[in-house]
Amino acid sequence: MDSSELRLDWLRAFLAVIETGGFTAAAARLHLSQPALHTQVKQLSAWAGPLYRFEGRKLQLTPRGEAVEQLARELLATLDRFVAGDGGAAPTPVLSAGRALQLYLLAQALRGWRGRLALRTEDRAATVAAVRSGRAHLGLTSLLEADPELDATLVLSVGQVAVVPDDDPLARRKQIRVQALAGRPLILPPPERSHRAALAAALGGELQVAVEVEGWELMTHYAALGLGLTVVNAYVPTPRGMTAVPIVDLPQQRIYLVRRRGAPQPREVAALEAHLTRHLAQRQARSS
């Protein structure tokens, strides 16, 4: 592999394919014919190694493809900053976070932010992938384990609550243990979600699933309709007619602000990170 053989148009073509999810849309974005785009990506693959595969209709990067994506974003961002010079436009910070985190945490933490901002709505895995690849400068998410490629700052720890009707006997208790939900119909996410797995481990054969649905909003919505009880993070608003009862023996959810280790951090991104860290620390102090 010779670095002098690498061409910037190959990198731009590859990023366009990643961001649009396929060659047709990427060719339209770059105003290229599809054969020309295929040729550029094929030349990059010949230089770097296999970059991707398709699983059904979804493009999936190989580990080599992920590394080349990081390289492409760093090189092109550095070049753009050099061309812009001191008088050029500042980069727009890109932040990835889940829908619930954006609605119930970021909405308050971003108060007073006066800079530009681009938000990506992605689950935990996609947020981590976006930050590792450089598609996002920052991510707000929980982490199942430490990631050697990420710097992670703990910004909030929140408990879990059972959302029950106001007239349910559990609603009169200040707190409960998870075993109080044994045999009760529950509204839960799909089995592959860590939240569901934790409840299954705690309740074993006494876990009764009434409704399976994605998303805190829908889980509390169906609970309010009387289809079952649910368990959510304590920052999720409780619907009218329902009570949130703290569950003392489920682990707290730890929310981190993450960025890729060693990545260049433009001034605007550093300012956003400082703003969010400060405001989320204030929220943590109020809830403690």
CSV table of N, CA and C in Angstrom, one decimal, residues 204-287:
chain,number,residue,atom,x,y,z
A,204,GLY,N,-36.9,-14.1,36.1
A,204,GLY,CA,-36.8,-15.5,35.7
A,204,GLY,C,-38.2,-15.9,35.1
A,205,GLY,N,-38.7,-17.0,35.5
A,205,GLY,CA,-39.9,-17.6,34.9
A,205,GLY,C,-41.1,-16.8,35.3
A,206,GLU,N,-41.0,-15.8,36.2
A,206,GLU,CA,-42.1,-15.0,36.7
A,206,GLU,C,-42.3,-13.7,35.8
A,207,LEU,N,-41.4,-13.6,34.8
A,207,LEU,CA,-41.6,-12.5,33.9
A,207,LEU,C,-42.8,-12.7,33.0
A,208,GLN,N,-43.8,-11.9,33.0
A,208,GLN,CA,-44.9,-12.0,32.1
A,208,GLN,C,-45.0,-10.8,31.2
A,209,VAL,N,-44.9,-11.1,29.9
A,209,VAL,CA,-44.8,-10.0,28.9
A,209,VAL,C,-46.2,-9.9,28.3
A,210,ALA,N,-46.8,-8.7,28.5
A,210,ALA,CA,-48.2,-8.4,27.9
A,210,ALA,C,-48.1,-7.8,26.6
A,211,VAL,N,-47.1,-6.8,26.4
A,211,VAL,CA,-47.0,-6.1,25.2
A,211,VAL,C,-45.5,-5.9,25.0
A,212,GLU,N,-45.0,-6.2,23.7
A,212,GLU,CA,-43.6,-6.0,23.3
A,212,GLU,C,-43.6,-4.8,22.4
A,213,VAL,N,-42.8,-3.8,22.7
A,213,VAL,CA,-42.8,-2.6,21.9
A,213,VAL,C,-41.5,-1.8,22.2
A,214,GLU,N,-41.0,-1.1,21.1
A,214,GLU,CA,-39.8,-0.3,21.2
A,214,GLU,C,-40.2,1.1,21.7
A,215,GLY,N,-39.3,1.7,22.6
A,215,GLY,CA,-39.4,3.1,22.9
A,215,GLY,C,-40.1,3.4,24.2
A,216,TRP,N,-39.5,4.3,25.1
A,216,TRP,CA,-40.0,4.6,26.3
A,216,TRP,C,-41.4,5.2,26.2
A,217,GLU,N,-41.6,6.1,25.2
A,217,GLU,CA,-42.9,6.8,25.0
A,217,GLU,C,-44.0,5.8,24.8
A,218,LEU,N,-43.8,4.8,23.9
A,218,LEU,CA,-44.8,3.9,23.7
A,218,LEU,C,-45.1,2.9,24.8
A,219,MET,N,-44.0,2.6,25.6
A,219,MET,CA,-44.2,1.7,26.7
A,219,MET,C,-45.0,2.4,27.8
A,220,THR,N,-44.8,3.7,28.1
A,220,THR,CA,-45.6,4.4,29.1
A,220,THR,C,-47.0,4.7,28.5
A,221,HIS,N,-47.1,4.9,27.2
A,221,HIS,CA,-48.4,5.2,26.6
A,221,HIS,C,-49.3,4.0,26.7
A,222,TYR,N,-48.8,2.8,26.4
A,222,TYR,CA,-49.7,1.6,26.5
A,222,TYR,C,-49.9,1.2,28.0
A,223,ALA,N,-49.0,1.6,28.9
A,223,ALA,CA,-49.3,1.4,30.3
A,223,ALA,C,-50.5,2.2,30.7
A,224,ALA,N,-50.5,3.5,30.3
A,224,ALA,CA,-51.6,4.4,30.6
A,224,ALA,C,-52.9,3.9,30.0
A,225,LEU,N,-52.9,3.2,29.0
A,225,LEU,CA,-54.1,2.6,28.4
A,225,LEU,C,-54.6,1.4,29.1
A,226,GLY,N,-53.8,0.9,30.1
A,226,GLY,CA,-54.2,-0.2,30.9
A,226,GLY,C,-53.8,-1.6,30.4
A,227,LEU,N,-52.8,-1.6,29.5
A,227,LEU,CA,-52.4,-2.9,28.9
A,227,LEU,C,-51.4,-3.6,29.8
A,228,GLY,N,-50.9,-3.0,30.8
A,228,GLY,CA,-49.9,-3.6,31.7
A,228,GLY,C,-49.1,-2.5,32.4
A,229,LEU,N,-48.2,-3.0,33.2
A,229,LEU,CA,-47.2,-2.1,33.9
A,229,LEU,C,-46.0,-2.0,33.0
A,230,THR,N,-45.1,-1.0,33.3
A,230,THR,CA,-43.9,-1.0,32.6
A,230,THR,C,-42.8,-0.4,33.5
A,231,VAL,N,-41.5,-0.6,33.1
A,231,VAL,CA,-40.3,-0.1,33.8
A,231,VAL,C,-39.5,0.7,32.9
A,232,VAL,N,-39.2,2.0,33.3
A,232,VAL,CA,-38.5,2.9,32.5
A,232,VAL,C,-37.5,3.6,33.3
A,233,ASN,N,-36.6,4.4,32.6
A,233,ASN,CA,-35.7,5.2,33.4
A,233,ASN,C,-36.4,6.4,34.0
A,234,ALA,N,-35.9,6.8,35.2
A,234,ALA,CA,-36.6,7.8,36.0
A,234,ALA,C,-36.8,9.1,35.3
A,235,TYR,N,-36.0,9.4,34.3
A,235,TYR,CA,-36.2,10.7,33.6
A,235,TYR,C,-37.3,10.8,32.6
A,236,VAL,N,-37.9,9.6,32.4
A,236,VAL,CA,-39.1,9.6,31.4
A,236,VAL,C,-40.3,10.1,32.1
A,237,PRO,N,-41.0,11.0,31.5
A,237,PRO,CA,-42.2,11.6,32.2
A,237,PRO,C,-43.3,10.5,32.4
A,238,THR,N,-44.0,10.6,33.5
A,238,THR,CA,-45.1,9.7,33.9
A,238,THR,C,-46.4,10.2,33.3
A,239,PRO,N,-47.1,9.4,32.6
A,239,PRO,CA,-48.4,9.9,32.0
A,239,PRO,C,-49.4,10.2,33.2
A,240,ARG,N,-50.4,11.0,32.8
A,240,ARG,CA,-51.5,11.3,33.8
A,240,ARG,C,-52.2,10.0,34.2
A,241,GLY,N,-52.5,10.0,35.5
A,241,GLY,CA,-53.2,8.8,36.0
A,241,GLY,C,-52.3,7.6,36.3
A,242,MET,N,-51.0,7.9,36.2
A,242,MET,CA,-50.0,6.8,36.5
A,242,MET,C,-49.1,7.4,37.6
A,243,THR,N,-48.4,6.4,38.3
A,243,THR,CA,-47.4,6.8,39.3
A,243,THR,C,-46.1,6.1,39.0
A,244,ALA,N,-45.0,6.8,39.2
A,244,ALA,CA,-43.7,6.2,39.0
A,244,ALA,C,-43.1,5.8,40.4
A,245,VAL,N,-42.9,4.5,40.6
A,245,VAL,CA,-42.4,4.0,41.9
A,245,VAL,C,-41.0,3.5,41.7
A,246,PRO,N,-40.0,4.1,42.4
A,246,PRO,CA,-38.6,3.7,42.3
A,246,PRO,C,-38.4,2.2,42.6
A,247,ILE,N,-37.6,1.5,41.8
A,247,ILE,CA,-37.2,0.1,42.0
A,247,ILE,C,-35.8,0.1,42.6
A,248,VAL,N,-35.6,-0.3,43.8
A,248,VAL,CA,-34.4,-0.1,44.5
A,248,VAL,C,-33.3,-1.1,44.2
A,249,ASP,N,-33.7,-2.3,43.6
A,249,ASP,CA,-32.6,-3.3,43.4
A,249,ASP,C,-32.3,-3.5,41.9
A,250,LEU,N,-32.7,-2.6,41.0
A,250,LEU,CA,-32.3,-2.6,39.7
A,250,LEU,C,-31.1,-1.6,39.5
A,251,PRO,N,-30.2,-1.9,38.7
A,251,PRO,CA,-29.0,-1.0,38.6
A,251,PRO,C,-29.4,0.4,38.0
A,252,GLN,N,-28.7,1.4,38.5
A,252,GLN,CA,-28.9,2.7,37.9
A,252,GLN,C,-28.4,2.7,36.4
A,253,GLN,N,-29.0,3.5,35.6
A,253,GLN,CA,-28.6,3.7,34.2
A,253,GLN,C,-27.6,4.8,34.2
A,254,ARG,N,-26.4,4.5,33.6
A,254,ARG,CA,-25.3,5.5,33.6
A,254,ARG,C,-25.2,6.1,32.2
A,255,ILE,N,-25.4,7.4,32.1
A,255,ILE,CA,-25.4,8.1,30.8
A,255,ILE,C,-24.0,8.8,30.6
A,256,TYR,N,-23.4,8.5,29.5
A,256,TYR,CA,-22.1,9.1,29.2
A,256,TYR,C,-22.1,10.0,28.0
A,257,LEU,N,-21.3,11.0,28.0
A,257,LEU,CA,-20.9,11.8,26.8
A,257,LEU,C,-19.6,11.2,26.3
A,258,VAL,N,-19.7,10.8,25.0
A,258,VAL,CA,-18.5,10.1,24.5
A,258,VAL,C,-18.0,10.8,23.2
A,259,ARG,N,-16.7,10.7,23.0
A,259,ARG,CA,-16.1,11.1,21.8
A,259,ARG,C,-14.9,10.2,21.5
A,260,ARG,N,-14.5,10.2,20.2
A,260,ARG,CA,-13.5,9.3,19.8
A,260,ARG,C,-12.1,9.7,20.4
A,261,ARG,N,-11.5,8.7,21.0
A,261,ARG,CA,-10.2,9.0,21.6
A,261,ARG,C,-9.1,9.4,20.5
A,262,GLY,N,-8.5,10.5,20.8
A,262,GLY,CA,-7.4,11.0,19.9
A,262,GLY,C,-7.9,11.8,18.7
A,263,ALA,N,-9.2,11.9,18.5
A,263,ALA,CA,-9.8,12.6,17.4
A,263,ALA,C,-9.6,14.1,17.6
A,264,PRO,N,-9.3,14.9,16.5
A,264,PRO,CA,-9.2,16.3,16.6
A,264,PRO,C,-10.6,16.9,17.1
A,265,GLN,N,-10.5,17.9,18.0
A,265,GLN,CA,-11.7,18.4,18.6
A,265,GLN,C,-11.8,19.9,18.3
A,266,PRO,N,-12.5,20.3,17.2
A,266,PRO,CA,-12.7,21.7,16.9
A,266,PRO,C,-13.2,22.5,18.1
A,267,ARG,N,-12.9,23.8,18.1
A,267,ARG,CA,-13.3,24.6,19.3
A,267,ARG,C,-14.8,24.6,19.5
A,268,GLU,N,-15.6,24.5,18.4
A,268,GLU,CA,-17.1,24.5,18.6
A,268,GLU,C,-17.5,23.2,19.3
A,269,VAL,N,-16.9,22.1,19.0
A,269,VAL,CA,-17.3,20.8,19.6
A,269,VAL,C,-16.9,20.8,21.1
A,270,ALA,N,-15.7,21.3,21.4
A,270,ALA,CA,-15.3,21.4,22.8
A,270,ALA,C,-16.2,22.3,23.6
A,271,ALA,N,-16.7,23.4,23.0
A,271,ALA,CA,-17.7,24.3,23.7
A,271,ALA,C,-19.0,23.5,23.9
A,272,LEU,N,-19.5,22.8,22.9
A,272,LEU,CA,-20.7,22.0,23.1
A,272,LEU,C,-20.5,21.0,24.2
A,273,GLU,N,-19.4,20.3,24.2
A,273,GLU,CA,-19.1,19.3,25.3
A,273,GLU,C,-19.1,19.9,26.6
A,274,ALA,N,-18.5,21.0,26.8
A,274,ALA,CA,-18.4,21.7,28.1
A,274,ALA,C,-19.8,22.2,28.5
A,275,HIS,N,-20.6,22.7,27.6
A,275,HIS,CA,-22.0,23.1,27.9
A,275,HIS,C,-22.8,22.0,28.4
A,276,LEU,N,-22.8,20.8,27.7
A,276,LEU,CA,-23.6,19.7,28.1
A,276,LEU,C,-23.2,19.1,29.4
A,277,THR,N,-21.9,19.0,29.6
A,277,THR,CA,-21.3,18.5,30.8
A,277,THR,C,-21.8,19.3,32.0
A,278,ARG,N,-21.7,20.6,31.9
A,278,ARG,CA,-22.1,21.5,32.9
A,278,ARG,C,-23.6,21.4,33.3
A,279,HIS,N,-24.4,21.4,32.2
A,279,HIS,CA,-25.9,21.4,32.5
A,279,HIS,C,-26.4,20.1,33.0
A,280,LEU,N,-25.8,19.0,32.5
A,280,LEU,CA,-26.2,17.6,33.0
A,280,LEU,C,-25.7,17.4,34.4
A,281,ALA,N,-24.5,18.0,34.8
A,281,ALA,CA,-24.0,17.9,36.1
A,281,ALA,C,-25.0,18.7,37.1
A,282,GLN,N,-25.5,19.8,36.6
A,282,GLN,CA,-26.5,20.5,37.4
A,282,GLN,C,-27.8,19.7,37.6
A,283,ARG,N,-28.2,19.0,36.6
A,283,ARG,CA,-29.4,18.2,36.7
A,283,ARG,C,-29.1,17.0,37.7
A,284,GLN,N,-28.0,16.4,37.6
A,284,GLN,CA,-27.6,15.3,38.5
A,284,GLN,C,-27.6,15.8,40.0
A,285,ALA,N,-27.1,17.0,40.2
A,285,ALA,CA,-27.0,17.6,41.6
A,285,ALA,C,-28.5,17.9,42.1
A,286,ARG,N,-29.4,18.3,41.2
A,286,ARG,CA,-30.7,18.6,41.7
A,286,ARG,C,-31.5,17.3,42.0
A,287,SER,N,-31.2,16.2,41.3
A,287,SER,CA,-31.9,14.9,41.5
A,287,SER,C,-31.3,14.1,42.7
